[in-house]
Coordinates of C-alpha atoms in Angstrom, one line a residue:
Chain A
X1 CA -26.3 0.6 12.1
X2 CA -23.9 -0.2 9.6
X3 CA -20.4 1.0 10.1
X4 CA -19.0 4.2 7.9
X5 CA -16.2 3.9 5.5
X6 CA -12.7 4.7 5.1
X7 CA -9.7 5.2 2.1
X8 CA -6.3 6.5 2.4
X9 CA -4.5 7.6 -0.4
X10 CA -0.6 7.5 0.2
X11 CA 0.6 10.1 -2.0
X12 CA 4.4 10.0 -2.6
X13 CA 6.5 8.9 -5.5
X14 CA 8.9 7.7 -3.1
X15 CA 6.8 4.7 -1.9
X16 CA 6.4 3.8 -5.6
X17 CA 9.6 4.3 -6.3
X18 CA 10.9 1.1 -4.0
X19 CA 12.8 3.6 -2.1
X20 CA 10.7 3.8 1.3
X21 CA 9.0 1.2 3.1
X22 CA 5.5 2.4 3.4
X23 CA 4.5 2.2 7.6
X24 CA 1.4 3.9 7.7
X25 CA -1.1 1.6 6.1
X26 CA -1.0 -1.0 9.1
X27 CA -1.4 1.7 11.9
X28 CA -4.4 3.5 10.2
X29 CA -6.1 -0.2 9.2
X30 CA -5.4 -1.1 12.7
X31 CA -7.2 2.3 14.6
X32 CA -10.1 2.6 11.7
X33 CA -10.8 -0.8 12.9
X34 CA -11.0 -0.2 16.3
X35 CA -12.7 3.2 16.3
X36 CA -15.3 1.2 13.8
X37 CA -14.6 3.0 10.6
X38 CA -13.3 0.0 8.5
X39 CA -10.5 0.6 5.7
X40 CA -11.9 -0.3 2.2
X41 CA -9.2 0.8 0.0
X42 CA -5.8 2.2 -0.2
X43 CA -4.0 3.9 -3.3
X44 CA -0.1 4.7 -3.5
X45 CA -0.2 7.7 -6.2
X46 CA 2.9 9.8 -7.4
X47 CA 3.3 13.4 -7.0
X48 CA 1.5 14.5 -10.2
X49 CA -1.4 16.8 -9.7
X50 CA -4.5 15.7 -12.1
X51 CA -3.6 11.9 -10.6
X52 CA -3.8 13.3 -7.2
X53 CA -6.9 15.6 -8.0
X54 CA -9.3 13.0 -9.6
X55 CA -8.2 10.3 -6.4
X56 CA -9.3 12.4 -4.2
X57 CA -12.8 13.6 -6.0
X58 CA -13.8 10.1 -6.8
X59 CA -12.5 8.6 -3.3
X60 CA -14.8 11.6 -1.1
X61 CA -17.7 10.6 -3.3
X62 CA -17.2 6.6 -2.8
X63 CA -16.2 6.8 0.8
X64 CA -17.5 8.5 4.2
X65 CA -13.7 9.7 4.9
X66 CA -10.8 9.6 3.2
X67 CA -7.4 10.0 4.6
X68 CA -4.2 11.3 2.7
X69 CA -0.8 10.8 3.9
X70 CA 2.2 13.0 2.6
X71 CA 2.7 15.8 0.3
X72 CA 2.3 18.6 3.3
X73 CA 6.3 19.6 4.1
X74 CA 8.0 23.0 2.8
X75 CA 9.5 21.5 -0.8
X76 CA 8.6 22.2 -4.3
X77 CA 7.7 18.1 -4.6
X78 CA 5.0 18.7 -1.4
X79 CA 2.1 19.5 -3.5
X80 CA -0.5 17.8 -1.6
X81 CA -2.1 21.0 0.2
X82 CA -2.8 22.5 -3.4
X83 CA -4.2 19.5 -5.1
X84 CA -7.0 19.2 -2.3
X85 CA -8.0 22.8 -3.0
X86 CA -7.9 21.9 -6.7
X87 CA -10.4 19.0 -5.8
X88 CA -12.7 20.8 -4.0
X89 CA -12.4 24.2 -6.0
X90 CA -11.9 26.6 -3.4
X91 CA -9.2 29.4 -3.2
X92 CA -5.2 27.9 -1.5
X93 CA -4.6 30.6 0.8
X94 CA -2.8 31.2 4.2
X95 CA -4.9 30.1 7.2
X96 CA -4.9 32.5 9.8
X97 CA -4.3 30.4 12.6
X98 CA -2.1 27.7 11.1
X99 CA 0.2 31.0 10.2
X100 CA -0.1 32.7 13.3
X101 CA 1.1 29.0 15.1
X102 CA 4.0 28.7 12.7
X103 CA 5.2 32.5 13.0
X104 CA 5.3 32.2 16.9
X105 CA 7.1 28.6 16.5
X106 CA 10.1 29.7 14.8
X107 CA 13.2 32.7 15.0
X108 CA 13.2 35.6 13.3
X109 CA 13.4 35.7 9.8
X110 CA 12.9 31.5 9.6
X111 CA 9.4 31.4 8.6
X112 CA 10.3 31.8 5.0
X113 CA 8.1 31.0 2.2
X114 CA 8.8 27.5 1.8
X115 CA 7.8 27.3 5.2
X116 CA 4.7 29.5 4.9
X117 CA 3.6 27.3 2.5
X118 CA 2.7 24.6 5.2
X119 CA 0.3 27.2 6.5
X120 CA -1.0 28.0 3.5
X121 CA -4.5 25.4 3.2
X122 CA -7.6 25.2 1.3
X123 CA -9.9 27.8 2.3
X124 CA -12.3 26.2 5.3
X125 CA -9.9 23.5 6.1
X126 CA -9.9 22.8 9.9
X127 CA -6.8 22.5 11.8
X128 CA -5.5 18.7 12.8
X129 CA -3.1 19.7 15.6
X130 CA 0.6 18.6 15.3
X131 CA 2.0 17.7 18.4
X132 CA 5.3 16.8 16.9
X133 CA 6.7 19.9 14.7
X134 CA 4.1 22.3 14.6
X135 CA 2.8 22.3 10.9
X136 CA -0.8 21.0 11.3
X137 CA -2.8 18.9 8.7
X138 CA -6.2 20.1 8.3
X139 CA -9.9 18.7 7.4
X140 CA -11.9 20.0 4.3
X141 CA -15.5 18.2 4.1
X142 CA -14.8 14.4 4.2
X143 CA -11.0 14.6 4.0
X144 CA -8.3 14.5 6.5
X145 CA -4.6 15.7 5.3
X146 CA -2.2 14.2 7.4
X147 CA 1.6 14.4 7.2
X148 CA 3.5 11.3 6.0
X149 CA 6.1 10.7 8.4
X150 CA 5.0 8.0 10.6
X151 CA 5.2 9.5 14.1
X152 CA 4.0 12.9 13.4
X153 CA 0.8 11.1 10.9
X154 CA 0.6 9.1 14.1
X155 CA -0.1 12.2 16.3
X156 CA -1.7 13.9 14.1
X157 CA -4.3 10.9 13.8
X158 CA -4.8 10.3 17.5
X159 CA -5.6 14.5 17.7
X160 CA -8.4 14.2 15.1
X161 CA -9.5 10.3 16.5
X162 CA -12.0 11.8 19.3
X163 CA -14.1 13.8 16.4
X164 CA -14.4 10.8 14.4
X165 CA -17.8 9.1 14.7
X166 CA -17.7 5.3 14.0
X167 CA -20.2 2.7 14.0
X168 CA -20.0 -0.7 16.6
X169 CA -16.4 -2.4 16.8
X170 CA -15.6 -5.3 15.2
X171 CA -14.9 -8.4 16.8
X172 CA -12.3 -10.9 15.6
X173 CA -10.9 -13.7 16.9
X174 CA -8.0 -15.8 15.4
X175 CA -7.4 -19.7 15.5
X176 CA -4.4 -21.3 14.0
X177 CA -2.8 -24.7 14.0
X178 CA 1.0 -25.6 13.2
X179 CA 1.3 -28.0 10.3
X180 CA -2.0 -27.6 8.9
X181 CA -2.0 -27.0 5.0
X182 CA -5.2 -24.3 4.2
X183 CA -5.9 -27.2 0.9
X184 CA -6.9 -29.7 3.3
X185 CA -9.1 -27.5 5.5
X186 CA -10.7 -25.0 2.6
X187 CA -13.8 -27.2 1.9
X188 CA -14.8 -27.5 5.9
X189 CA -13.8 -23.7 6.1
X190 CA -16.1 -22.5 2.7
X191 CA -19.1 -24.6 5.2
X192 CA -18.4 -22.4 8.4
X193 CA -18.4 -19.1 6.1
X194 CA -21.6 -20.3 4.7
X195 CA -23.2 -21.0 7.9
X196 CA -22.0 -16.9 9.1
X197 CA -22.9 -15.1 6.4
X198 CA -22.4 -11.9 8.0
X199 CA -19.3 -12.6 9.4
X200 CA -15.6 -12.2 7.2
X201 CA -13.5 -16.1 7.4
X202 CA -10.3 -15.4 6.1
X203 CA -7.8 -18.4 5.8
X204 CA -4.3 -17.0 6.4
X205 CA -1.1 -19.5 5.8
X206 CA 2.0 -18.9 7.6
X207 CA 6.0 -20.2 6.8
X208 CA 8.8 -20.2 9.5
X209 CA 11.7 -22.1 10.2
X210 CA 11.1 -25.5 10.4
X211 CA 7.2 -25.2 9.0
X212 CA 4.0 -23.4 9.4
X213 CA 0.4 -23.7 9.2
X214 CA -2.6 -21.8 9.1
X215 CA -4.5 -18.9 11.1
X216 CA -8.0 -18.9 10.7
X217 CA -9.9 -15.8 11.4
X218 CA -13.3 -14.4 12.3
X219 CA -14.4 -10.8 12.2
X220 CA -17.7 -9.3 12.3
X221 CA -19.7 -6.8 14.2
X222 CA -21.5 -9.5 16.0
X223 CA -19.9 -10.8 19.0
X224 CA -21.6 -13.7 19.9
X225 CA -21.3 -15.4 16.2
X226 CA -18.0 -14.3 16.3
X227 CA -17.0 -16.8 19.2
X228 CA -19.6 -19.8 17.7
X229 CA -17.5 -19.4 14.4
X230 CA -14.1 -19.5 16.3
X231 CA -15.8 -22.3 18.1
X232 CA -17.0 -24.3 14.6
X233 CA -13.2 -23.4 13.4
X234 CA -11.9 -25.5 16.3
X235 CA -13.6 -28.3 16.0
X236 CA -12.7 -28.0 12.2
X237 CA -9.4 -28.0 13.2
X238 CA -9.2 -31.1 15.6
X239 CA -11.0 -32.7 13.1
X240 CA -8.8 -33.3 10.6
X241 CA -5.9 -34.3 13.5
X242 CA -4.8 -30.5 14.2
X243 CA -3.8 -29.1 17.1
X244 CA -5.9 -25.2 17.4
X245 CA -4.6 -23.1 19.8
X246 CA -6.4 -19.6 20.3
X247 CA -4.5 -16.3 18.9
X248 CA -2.1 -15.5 16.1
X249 CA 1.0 -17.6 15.5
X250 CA 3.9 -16.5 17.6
X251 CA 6.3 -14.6 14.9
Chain B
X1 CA 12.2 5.6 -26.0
X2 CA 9.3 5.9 -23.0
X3 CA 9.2 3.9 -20.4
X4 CA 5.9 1.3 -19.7
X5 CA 4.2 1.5 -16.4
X6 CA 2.8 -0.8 -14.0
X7 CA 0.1 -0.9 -11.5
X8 CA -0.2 -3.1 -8.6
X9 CA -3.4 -4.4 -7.0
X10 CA -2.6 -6.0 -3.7
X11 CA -5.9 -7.9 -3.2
X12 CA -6.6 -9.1 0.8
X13 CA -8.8 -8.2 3.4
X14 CA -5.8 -8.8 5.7
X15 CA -3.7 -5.8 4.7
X16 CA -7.1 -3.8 5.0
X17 CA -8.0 -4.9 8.4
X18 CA -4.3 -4.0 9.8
X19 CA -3.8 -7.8 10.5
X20 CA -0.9 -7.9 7.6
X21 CA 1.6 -5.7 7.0
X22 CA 2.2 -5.8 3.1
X23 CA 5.6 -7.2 2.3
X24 CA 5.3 -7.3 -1.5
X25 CA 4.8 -2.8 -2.6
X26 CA 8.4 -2.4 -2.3
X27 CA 9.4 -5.6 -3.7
X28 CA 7.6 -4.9 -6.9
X29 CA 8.4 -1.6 -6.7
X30 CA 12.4 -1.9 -6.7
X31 CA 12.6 -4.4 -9.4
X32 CA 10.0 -2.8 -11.6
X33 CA 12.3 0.4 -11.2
X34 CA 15.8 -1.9 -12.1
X35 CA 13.9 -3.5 -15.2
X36 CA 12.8 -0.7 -16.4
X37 CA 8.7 -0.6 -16.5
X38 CA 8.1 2.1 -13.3
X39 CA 5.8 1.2 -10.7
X40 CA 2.7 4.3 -11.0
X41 CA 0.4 3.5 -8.5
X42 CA -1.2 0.7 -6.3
X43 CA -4.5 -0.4 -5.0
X44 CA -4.9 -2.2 -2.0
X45 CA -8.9 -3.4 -2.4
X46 CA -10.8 -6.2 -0.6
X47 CA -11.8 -10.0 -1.6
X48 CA -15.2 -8.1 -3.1
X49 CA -15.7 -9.3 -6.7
X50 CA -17.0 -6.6 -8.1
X51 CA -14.2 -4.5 -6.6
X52 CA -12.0 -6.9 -8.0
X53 CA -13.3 -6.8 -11.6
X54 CA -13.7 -3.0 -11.8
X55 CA -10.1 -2.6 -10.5
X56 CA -8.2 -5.1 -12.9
X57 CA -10.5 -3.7 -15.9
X58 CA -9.6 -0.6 -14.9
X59 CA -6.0 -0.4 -14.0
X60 CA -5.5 -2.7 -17.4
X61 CA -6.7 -0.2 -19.3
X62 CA -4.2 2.6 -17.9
X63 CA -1.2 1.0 -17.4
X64 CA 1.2 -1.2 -19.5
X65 CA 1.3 -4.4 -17.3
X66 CA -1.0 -5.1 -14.2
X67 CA 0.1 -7.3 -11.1
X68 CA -1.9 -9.1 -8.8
X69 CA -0.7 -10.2 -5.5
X70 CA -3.0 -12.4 -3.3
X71 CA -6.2 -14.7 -3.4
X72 CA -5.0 -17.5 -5.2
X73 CA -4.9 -19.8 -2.5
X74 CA -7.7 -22.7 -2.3
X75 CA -9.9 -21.2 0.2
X76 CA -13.1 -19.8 -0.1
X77 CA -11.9 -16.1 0.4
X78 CA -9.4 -16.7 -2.7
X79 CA -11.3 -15.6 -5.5
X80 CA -8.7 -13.6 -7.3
X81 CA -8.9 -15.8 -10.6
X82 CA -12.4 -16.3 -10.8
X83 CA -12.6 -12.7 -10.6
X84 CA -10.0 -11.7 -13.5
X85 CA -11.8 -14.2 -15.7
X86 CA -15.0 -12.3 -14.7
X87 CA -13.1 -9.3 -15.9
X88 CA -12.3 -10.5 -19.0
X89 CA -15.0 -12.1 -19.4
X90 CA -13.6 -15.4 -20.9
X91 CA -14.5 -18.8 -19.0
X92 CA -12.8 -19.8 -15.7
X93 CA -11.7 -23.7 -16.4
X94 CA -9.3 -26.0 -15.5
X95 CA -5.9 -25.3 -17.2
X96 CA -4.2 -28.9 -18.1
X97 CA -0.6 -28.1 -17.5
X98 CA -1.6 -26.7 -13.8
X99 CA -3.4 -29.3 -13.8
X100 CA -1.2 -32.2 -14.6
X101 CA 1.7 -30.4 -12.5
X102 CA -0.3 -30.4 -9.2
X103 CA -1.7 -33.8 -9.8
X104 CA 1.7 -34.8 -10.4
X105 CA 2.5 -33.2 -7.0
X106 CA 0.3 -34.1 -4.7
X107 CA 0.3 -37.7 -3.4
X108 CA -3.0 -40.0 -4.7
X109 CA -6.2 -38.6 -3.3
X110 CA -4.9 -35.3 -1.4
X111 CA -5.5 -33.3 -4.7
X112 CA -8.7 -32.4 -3.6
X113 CA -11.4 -30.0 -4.8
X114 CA -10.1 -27.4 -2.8
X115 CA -6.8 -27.6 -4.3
X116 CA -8.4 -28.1 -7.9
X117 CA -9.5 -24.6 -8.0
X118 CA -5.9 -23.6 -7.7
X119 CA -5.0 -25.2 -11.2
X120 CA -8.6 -23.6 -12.5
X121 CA -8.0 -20.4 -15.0
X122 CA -8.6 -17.8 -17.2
X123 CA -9.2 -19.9 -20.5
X124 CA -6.4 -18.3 -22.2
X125 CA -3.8 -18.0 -19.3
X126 CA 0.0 -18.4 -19.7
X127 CA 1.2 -20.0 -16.5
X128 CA 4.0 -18.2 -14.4
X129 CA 6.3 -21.0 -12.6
X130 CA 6.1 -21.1 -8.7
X131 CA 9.2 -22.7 -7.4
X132 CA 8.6 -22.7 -4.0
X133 CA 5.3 -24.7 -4.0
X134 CA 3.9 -26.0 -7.2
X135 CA 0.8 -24.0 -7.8
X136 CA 1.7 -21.4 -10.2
X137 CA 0.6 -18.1 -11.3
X138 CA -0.4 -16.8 -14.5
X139 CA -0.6 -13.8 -17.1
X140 CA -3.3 -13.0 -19.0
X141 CA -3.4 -10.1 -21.8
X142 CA -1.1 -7.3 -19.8
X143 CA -2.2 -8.7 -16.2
X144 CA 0.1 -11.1 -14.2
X145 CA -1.7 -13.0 -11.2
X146 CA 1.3 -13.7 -8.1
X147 CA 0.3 -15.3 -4.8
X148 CA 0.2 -13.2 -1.9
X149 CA 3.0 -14.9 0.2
X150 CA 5.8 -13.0 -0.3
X151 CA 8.5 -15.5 -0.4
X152 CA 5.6 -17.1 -3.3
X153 CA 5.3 -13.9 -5.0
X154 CA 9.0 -13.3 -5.2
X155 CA 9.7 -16.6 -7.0
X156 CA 7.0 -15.8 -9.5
X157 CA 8.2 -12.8 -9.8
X158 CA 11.9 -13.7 -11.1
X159 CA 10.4 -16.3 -13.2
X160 CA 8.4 -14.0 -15.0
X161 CA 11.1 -11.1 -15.3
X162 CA 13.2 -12.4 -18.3
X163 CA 9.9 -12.4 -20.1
X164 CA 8.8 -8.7 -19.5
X165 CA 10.6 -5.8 -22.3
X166 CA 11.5 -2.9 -20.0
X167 CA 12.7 0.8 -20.7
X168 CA 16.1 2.5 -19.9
X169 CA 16.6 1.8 -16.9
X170 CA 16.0 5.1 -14.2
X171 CA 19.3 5.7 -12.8
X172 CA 19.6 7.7 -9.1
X173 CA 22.1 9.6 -7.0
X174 CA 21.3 10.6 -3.2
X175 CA 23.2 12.7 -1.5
X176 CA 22.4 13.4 2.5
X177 CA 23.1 16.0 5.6
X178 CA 22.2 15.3 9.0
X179 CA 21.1 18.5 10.7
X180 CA 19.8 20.4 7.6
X181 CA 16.0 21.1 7.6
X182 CA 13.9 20.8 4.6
X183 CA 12.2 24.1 5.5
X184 CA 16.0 25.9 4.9
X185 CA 16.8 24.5 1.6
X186 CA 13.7 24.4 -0.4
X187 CA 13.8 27.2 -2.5
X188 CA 17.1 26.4 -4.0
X189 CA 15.7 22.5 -4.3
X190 CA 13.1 24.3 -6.3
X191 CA 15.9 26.0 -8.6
X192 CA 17.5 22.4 -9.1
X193 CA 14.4 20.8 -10.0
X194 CA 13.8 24.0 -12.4
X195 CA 16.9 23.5 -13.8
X196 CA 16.7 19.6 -14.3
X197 CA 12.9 19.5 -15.8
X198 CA 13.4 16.1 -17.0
X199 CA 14.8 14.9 -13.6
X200 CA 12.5 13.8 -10.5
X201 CA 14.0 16.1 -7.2
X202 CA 12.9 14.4 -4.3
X203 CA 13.0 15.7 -0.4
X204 CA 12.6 12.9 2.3
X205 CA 13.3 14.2 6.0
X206 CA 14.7 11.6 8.2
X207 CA 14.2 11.1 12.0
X208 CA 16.4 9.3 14.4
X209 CA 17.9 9.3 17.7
X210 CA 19.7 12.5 18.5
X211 CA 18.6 14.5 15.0
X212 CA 17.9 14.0 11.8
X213 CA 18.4 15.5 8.3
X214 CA 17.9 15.4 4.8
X215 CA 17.9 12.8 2.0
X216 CA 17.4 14.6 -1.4
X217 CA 17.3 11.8 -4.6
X218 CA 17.6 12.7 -8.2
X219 CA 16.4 10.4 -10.7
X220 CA 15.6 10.4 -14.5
X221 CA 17.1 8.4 -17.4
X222 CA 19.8 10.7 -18.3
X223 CA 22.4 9.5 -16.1
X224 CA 24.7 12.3 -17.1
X225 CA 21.8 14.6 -15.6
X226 CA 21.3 13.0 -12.6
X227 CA 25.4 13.0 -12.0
X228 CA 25.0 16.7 -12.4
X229 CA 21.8 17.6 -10.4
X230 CA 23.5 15.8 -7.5
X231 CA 26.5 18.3 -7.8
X232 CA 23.8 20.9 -8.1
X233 CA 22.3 19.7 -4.8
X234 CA 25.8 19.3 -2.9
X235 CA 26.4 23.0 -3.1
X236 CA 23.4 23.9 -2.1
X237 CA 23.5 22.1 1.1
X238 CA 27.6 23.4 2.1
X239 CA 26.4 26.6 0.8
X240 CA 24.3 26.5 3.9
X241 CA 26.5 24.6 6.2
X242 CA 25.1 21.5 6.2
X243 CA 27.8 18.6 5.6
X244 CA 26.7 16.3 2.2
X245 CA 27.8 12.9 1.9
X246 CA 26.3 10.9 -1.1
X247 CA 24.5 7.9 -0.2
X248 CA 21.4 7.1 2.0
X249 CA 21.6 8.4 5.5
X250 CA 22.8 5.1 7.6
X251 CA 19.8 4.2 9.9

């Protein structure tokens, strides 16, 4: 069984702008993994319409889901709600439910129309509850709409999590060794990769106060070869007068 | 006078697996802004060759100038250059003054195969100057090759700067109130942006211990616009009794 793919596309000119520090990428890399529905690609695109349009068709056709992050809030630059309906030609129209939660969430005579434009969706989207304030994302075919601040993305993700089906987990374990420079390892390394051909060696140098060295890691769906190559990495390791220890490098 | 773009493609399984958090987006991102050529979008893709050639051949066709960060180390899973002579289809050789400088470098004997790739090129590349350690970077047509270490990237970075011809440079005013929601003020953001067509309105919510608020940016290359669109936005937000202050919100 091989495992089903994943892209997110973070859609917000203020990421591309310098302005904001994007924190979403790691935590959905870091659950896809786990729930064994690898990240491929990501794309940072501005708030322009045909830009966010075509990402989205040609990322639902190359992908098995795609993820978006941003766009969904109550202001004139929030367009991202639209744009999916635009993809996937279908009528942007209030969703009963998503409406119905908002009216009951807030006072009298606050659920204006910038806000009933969170709970207006493409037509057959599927609620992604929002634990945090109320607005949900929603699924349409392939594509999950999530908000884009971190701990309400975050909620919304783990609500959605249990419906995604992923293939087997990938194993990883990591090696490194203080002081060791990746030029004097890379040939030994390049032999251990050919000899797991199905697995992924990455070579990963690291710089601190007073030095660094280099994490070695193996990843693969395969458990078992995982561990030999982690094994064949140590011995690389001692080798050449290092000293491996099991694990990332402590920050 | 239009500005040129730029597209980054940050090339690593590392940031895909969740193992890195990229350091290097908002790096580029800022100082593309302050010279001039806007950052427009980013691509985080895998070491995948053929992902790697469609991307640069791609993205070099779109955008005015094209970075690379990452895989330009001497390990197997470095196979950035190789790749962007792929995509331009020229031959990947040895490049003499890389060459000579990391012979020059290394003490007799250490400068090894592995280390020989790094001074191996694009025939055609100009190389970028890395500071902090020796093997350098290069450009080639509209597409500049950085390492993937940030502190590495950086260097190359600021050597290469002088070099590139930007636009005006994109001036910005933000002005924030804690306790305003973005649901109550974003019909008369929508005026301002309507009123400032040439400008960039954007709404960013903020979280943090006891509340929260509102950070609302204008931007554009007409200062005197921007000056005035922040005005704009400051009565807008007392005329709802929220408290402006210009600036970023303190975190």
């Amino acid at each position: 069984m091989t495992n089903p793919t994943a892209c997110l596309l973070v859609i917000g000119n203020e990421v591309l702008s310098g302005r904001t520090r994007d924190a979403n990428v790691q935590f959905l890399a870091t659950r896809l993994g786990e729930i064994g529905i690898p990240l491929r690609e990501v794309r940072i695109i501005p708030d322009v319409p045909e830009t966010i349009v075509a990402a989205v068709n040609e990322t639902r056709a190359k992908y098995d889901h795609v993820f978006t992050t941003g766009g969904i809030g109550p202001t004139h630059d929030d367009i991202t709600s639209e744009c999916i309906a635009a993809a996937f030609g279908v009528p942007w129209e209030p969703h009963p439910e998503a409406w119905a939660r908002m009216e009951r969430h807030y006072p009298p005579g606050e659920f204006n129309p910038a806000r009933q434009r969170m709970a207006t969706m493409p037509r057959g989207a599927t609620l992604i509850d929002n634990a945090i304030s109320i607005a949900p994302g929603f699924t349409i075919g392939n594509v999950h709409v999530l908000a884009g601040v971190p701990r309400i993305m975050q909620a919304m993700f783990e609500s959605l999590a249990p419906t995604l089906e992923g293939g087997p987990p990938i194993a990883s374990r990591t090696v490194h060794a203080d002081g060791v420079m990746e030029g004097r390892i890379a040939e030994g390394l390049a032999d251990i990769q050919r000899r797991w051909p199905a697995l992924d060696i990455g070579s990963y140098p690291y710089y601190r106060m007073g030095g660094g060295g280099v994490a070695l890691v193996a990843k693969g769906v395969d458990a078992a070869a995982v561990d030999a190559a982690a094994h064949d990495i140590t011995v690389l390791l001692r080798a050449i007068g290092g000293k491996p220890v099991p694990g990332e490098p402590p920050v």
